[in-house]
PDB file of C-alpha atoms in Angstrom:
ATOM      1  CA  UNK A  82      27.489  22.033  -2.808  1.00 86.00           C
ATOM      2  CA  UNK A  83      28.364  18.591  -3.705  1.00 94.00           C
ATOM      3  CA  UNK A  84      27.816  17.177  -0.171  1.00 96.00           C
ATOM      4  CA  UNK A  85      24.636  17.426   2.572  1.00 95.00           C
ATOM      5  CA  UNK A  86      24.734  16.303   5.675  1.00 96.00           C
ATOM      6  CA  UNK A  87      21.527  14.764   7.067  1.00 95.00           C
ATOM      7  CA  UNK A  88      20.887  17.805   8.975  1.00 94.00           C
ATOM      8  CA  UNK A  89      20.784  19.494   5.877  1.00 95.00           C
ATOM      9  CA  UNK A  90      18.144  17.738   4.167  1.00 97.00           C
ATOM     10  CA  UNK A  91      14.739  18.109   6.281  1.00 95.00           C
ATOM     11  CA  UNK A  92      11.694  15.433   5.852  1.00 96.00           C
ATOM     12  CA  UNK A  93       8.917  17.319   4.517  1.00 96.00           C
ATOM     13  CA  UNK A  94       5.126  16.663   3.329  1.00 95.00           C
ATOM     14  CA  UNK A  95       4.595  16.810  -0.158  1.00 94.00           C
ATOM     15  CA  UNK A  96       1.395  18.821  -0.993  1.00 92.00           C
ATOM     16  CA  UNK A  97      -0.347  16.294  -3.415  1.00 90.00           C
ATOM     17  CA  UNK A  98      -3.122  15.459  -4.339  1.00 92.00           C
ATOM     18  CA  UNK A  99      -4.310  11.991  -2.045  1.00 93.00           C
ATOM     19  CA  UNK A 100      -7.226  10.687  -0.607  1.00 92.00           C
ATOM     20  CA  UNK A 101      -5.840   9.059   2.006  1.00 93.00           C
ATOM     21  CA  UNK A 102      -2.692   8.749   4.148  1.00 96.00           C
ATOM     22  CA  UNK A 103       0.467  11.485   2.922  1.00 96.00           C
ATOM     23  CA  UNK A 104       3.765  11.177   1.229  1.00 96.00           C
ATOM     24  CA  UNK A 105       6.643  12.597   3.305  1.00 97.00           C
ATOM     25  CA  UNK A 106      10.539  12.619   2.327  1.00 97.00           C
ATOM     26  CA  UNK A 107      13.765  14.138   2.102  1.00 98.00           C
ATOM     27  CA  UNK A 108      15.165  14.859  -1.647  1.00 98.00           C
ATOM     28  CA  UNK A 109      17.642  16.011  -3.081  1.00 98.00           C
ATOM     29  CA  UNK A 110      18.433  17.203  -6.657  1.00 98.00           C
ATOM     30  CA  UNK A 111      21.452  16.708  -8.886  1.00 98.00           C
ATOM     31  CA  UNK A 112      22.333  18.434 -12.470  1.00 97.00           C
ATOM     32  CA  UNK A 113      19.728  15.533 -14.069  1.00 97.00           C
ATOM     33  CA  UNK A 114      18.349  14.148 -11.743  1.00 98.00           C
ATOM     34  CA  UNK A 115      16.467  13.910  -7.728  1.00 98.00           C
ATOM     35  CA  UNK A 116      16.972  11.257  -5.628  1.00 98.00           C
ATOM     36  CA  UNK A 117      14.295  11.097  -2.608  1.00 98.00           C
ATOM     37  CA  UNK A 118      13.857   8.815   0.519  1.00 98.00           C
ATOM     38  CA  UNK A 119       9.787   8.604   0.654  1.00 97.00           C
ATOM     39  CA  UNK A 120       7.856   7.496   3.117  1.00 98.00           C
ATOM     40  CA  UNK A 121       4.088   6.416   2.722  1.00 98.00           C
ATOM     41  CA  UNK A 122       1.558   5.814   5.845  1.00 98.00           C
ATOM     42  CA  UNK A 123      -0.531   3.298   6.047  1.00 97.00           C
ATOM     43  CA  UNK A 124      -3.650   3.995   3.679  1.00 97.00           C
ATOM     44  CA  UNK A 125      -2.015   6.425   1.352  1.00 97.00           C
ATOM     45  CA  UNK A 126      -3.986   6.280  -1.675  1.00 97.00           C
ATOM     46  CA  UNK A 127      -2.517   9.018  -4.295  1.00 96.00           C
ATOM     47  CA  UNK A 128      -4.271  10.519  -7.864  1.00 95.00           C
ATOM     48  CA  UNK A 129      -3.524   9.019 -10.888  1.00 97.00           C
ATOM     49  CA  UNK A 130      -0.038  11.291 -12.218  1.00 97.00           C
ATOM     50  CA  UNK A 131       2.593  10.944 -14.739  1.00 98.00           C
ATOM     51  CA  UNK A 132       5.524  13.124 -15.009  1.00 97.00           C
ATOM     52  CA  UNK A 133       8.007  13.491 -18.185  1.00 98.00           C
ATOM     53  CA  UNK A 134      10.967  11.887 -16.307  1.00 98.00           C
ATOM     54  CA  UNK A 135      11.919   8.036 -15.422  1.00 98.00           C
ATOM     55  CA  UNK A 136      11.580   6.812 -12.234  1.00 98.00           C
ATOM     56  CA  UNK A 137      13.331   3.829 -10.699  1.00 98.00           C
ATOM     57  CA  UNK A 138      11.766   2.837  -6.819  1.00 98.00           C
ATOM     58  CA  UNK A 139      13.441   0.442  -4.279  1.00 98.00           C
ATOM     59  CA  UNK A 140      11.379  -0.773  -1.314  1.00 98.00           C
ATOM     60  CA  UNK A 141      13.423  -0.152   1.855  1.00 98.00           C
ATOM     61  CA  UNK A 142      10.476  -1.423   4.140  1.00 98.00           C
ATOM     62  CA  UNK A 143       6.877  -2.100   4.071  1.00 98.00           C
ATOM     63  CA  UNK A 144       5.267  -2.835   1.212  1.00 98.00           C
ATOM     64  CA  UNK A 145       2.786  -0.808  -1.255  1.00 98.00           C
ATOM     65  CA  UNK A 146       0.884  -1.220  -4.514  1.00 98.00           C
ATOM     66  CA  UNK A 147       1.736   0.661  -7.527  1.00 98.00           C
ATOM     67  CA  UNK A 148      -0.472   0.667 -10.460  1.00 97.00           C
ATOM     68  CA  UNK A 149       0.773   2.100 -14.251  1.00 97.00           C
ATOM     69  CA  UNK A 150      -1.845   2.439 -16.738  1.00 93.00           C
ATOM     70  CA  UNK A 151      -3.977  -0.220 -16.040  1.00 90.00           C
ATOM     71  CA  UNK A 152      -1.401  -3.389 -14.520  1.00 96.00           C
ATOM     72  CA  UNK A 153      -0.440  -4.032 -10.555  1.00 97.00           C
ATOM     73  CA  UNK A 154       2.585  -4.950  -9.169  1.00 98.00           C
ATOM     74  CA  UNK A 155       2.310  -5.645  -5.532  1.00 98.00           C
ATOM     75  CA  UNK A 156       5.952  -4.268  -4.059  1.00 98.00           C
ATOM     76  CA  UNK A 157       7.435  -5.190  -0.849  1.00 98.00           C
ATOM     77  CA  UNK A 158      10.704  -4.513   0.984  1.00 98.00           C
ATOM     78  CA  UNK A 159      13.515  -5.433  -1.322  1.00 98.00           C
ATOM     79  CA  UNK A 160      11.840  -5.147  -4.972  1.00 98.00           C
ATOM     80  CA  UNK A 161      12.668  -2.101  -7.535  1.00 98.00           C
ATOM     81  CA  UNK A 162      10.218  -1.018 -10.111  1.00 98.00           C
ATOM     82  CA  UNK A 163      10.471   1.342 -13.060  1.00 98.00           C
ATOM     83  CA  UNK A 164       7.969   3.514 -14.010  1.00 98.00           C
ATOM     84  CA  UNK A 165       8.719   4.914 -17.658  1.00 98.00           C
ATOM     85  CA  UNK A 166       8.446   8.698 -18.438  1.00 98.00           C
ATOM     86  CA  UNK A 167       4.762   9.837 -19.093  1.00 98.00           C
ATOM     87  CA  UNK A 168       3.171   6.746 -17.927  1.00 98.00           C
ATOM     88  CA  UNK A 169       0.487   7.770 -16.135  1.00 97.00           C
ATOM     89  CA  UNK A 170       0.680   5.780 -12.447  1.00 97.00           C
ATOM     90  CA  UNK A 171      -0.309   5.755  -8.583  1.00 97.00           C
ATOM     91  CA  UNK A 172       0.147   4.370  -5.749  1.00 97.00           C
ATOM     92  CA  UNK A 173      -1.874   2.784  -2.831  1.00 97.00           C
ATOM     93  CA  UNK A 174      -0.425   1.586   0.918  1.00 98.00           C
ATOM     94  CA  UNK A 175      -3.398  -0.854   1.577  1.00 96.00           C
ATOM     95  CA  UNK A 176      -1.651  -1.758   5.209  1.00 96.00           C
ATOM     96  CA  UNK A 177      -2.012   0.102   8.356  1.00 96.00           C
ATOM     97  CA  UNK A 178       1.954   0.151   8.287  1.00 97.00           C
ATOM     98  CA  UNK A 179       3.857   3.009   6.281  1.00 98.00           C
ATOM     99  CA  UNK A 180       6.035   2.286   3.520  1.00 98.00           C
ATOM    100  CA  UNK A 181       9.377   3.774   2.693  1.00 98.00           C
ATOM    101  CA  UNK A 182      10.566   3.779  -1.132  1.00 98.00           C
ATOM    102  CA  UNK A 183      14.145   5.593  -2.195  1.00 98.00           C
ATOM    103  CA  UNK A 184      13.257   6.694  -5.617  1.00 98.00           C
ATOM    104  CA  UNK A 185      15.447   8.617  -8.212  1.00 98.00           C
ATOM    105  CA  UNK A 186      14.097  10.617 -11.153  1.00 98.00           C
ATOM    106  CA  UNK A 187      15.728  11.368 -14.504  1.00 98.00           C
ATOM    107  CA  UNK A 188      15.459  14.208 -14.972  1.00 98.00           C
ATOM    108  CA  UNK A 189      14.825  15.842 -11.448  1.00 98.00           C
ATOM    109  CA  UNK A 190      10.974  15.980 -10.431  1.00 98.00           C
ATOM    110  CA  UNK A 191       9.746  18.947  -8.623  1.00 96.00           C
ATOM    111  CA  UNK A 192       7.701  17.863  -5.683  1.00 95.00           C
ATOM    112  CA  UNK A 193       4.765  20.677  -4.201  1.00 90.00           C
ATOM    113  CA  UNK A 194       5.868  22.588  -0.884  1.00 90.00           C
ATOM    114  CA  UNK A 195       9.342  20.916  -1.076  1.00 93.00           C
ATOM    115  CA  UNK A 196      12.706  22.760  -0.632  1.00 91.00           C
ATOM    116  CA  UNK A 197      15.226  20.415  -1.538  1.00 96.00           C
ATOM    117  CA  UNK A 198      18.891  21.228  -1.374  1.00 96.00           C
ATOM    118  CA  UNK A 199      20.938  21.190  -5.186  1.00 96.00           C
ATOM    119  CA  UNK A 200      24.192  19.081  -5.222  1.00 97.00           C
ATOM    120  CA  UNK A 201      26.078  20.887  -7.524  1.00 97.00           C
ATOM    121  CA  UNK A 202      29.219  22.812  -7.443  1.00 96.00           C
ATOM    122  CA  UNK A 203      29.366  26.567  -8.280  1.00 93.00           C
ATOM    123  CA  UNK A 204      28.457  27.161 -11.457  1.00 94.00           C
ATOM    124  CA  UNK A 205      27.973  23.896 -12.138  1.00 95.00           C
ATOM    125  CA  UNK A 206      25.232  23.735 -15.354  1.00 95.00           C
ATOM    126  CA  UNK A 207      22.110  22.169 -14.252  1.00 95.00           C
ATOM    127  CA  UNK A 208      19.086  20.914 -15.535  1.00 95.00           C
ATOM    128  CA  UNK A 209      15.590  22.070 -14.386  1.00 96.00           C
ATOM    129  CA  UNK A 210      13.383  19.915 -12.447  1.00 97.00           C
ATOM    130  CA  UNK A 211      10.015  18.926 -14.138  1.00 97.00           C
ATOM    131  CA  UNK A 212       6.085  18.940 -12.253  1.00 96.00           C
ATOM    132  CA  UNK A 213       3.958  16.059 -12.059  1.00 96.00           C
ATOM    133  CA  UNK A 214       0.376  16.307 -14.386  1.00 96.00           C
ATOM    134  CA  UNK A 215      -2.643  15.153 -12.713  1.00 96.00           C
ATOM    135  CA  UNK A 216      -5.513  13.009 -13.547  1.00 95.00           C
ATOM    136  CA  UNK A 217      -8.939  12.220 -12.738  1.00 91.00           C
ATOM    137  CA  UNK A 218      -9.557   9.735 -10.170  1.00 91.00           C
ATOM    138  CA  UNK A 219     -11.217   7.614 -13.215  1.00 92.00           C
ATOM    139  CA  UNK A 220      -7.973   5.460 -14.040  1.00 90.00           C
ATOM    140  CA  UNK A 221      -9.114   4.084 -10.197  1.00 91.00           C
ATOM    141  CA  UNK A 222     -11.269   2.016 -12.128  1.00 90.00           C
ATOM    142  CA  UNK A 223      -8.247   0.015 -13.370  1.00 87.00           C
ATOM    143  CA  UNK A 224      -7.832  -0.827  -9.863  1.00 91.00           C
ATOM    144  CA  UNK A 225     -10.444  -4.079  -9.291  1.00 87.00           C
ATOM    145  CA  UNK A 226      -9.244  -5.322 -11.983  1.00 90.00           C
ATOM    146  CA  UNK A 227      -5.766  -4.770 -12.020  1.00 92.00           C
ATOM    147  CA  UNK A 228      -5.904  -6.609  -8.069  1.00 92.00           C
ATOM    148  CA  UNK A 229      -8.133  -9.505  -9.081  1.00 91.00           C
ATOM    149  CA  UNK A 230      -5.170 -10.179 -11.497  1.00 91.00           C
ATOM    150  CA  UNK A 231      -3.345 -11.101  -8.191  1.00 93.00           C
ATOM    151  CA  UNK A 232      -6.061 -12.421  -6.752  1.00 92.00           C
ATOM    152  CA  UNK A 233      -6.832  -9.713  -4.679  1.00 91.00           C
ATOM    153  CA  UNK A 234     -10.071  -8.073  -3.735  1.00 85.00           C
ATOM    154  CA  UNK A 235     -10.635  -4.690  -3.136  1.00 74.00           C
TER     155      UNK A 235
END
């Protein structure tokens, strides 16, 4: 299947590990690669990650901070980030408002309780999808820090 209609593609919860808020979204995977349309609510704070593929985010709306490693960047509706492969990184919506990001990975991430629908012909070759690693909640320490840099306190 090379083609989904939007009824096709359901918005799900991700199971993850947060401590506030939830990550829902619709993905879908290619042969290399999985394209998602997430959506943050308002005081989703997830656990430092990383993942061995690239990621490339667009804000549609909202806005959200994303930390990698130990630097901020403050993204609102409009911006694109890239998180390179094996960073370790996380996210925190810090507004009562939820943000939506579409984000592609390269190659396909596997997302926790989510059944997303391959677009790829028959017999098409395809590459598998790789899981995120998780990490202690310590890299939050980066996060004072890494928001007085923007002159923000936490």
């Amino acid at each position: 299947m090379l083609f989904a209609e939007a009824s096709q593609v359901s918005e799900q919860v991700v199971e993850m590990k947060v401590a506030g808020g939830e990550l829902r979204t619709k993905q879908v995977l290619g042969q290399s690669s999985s394209m998602m349309i997430a959506t943050r609510s308002g005081g989703y704070h997830s656990e430092p990650h990383a993942h061995d593929c690239e990621q490339l985010n667009y804000v549609q709306s909202g806005e959200i901070w994303v930390f990698i490693e130990d630097t901020a960047y403050h993204l609102r509706a409009g911006d694109f980030l890239r998180i390179p492969p094996n960073a370790v990184h996380w996210a925190w919506n810090r507004s009562d408002a939820s943000c939506e990001l579409i984000e592609m990975h390269t190659p396909g991430l596997a997302l926790d309780g989510i059944d997303a629908p391959r677009l790829v012909a028959d017999g098409e070759p395809y590459e598998d999808v790789v899981p995120s690693r998780w990490y202690d909640r310590s890299h939050w320490d980066n996060e004072a820090e890494a928001l007085a840099a923007h002159g923000v306190t936490r």
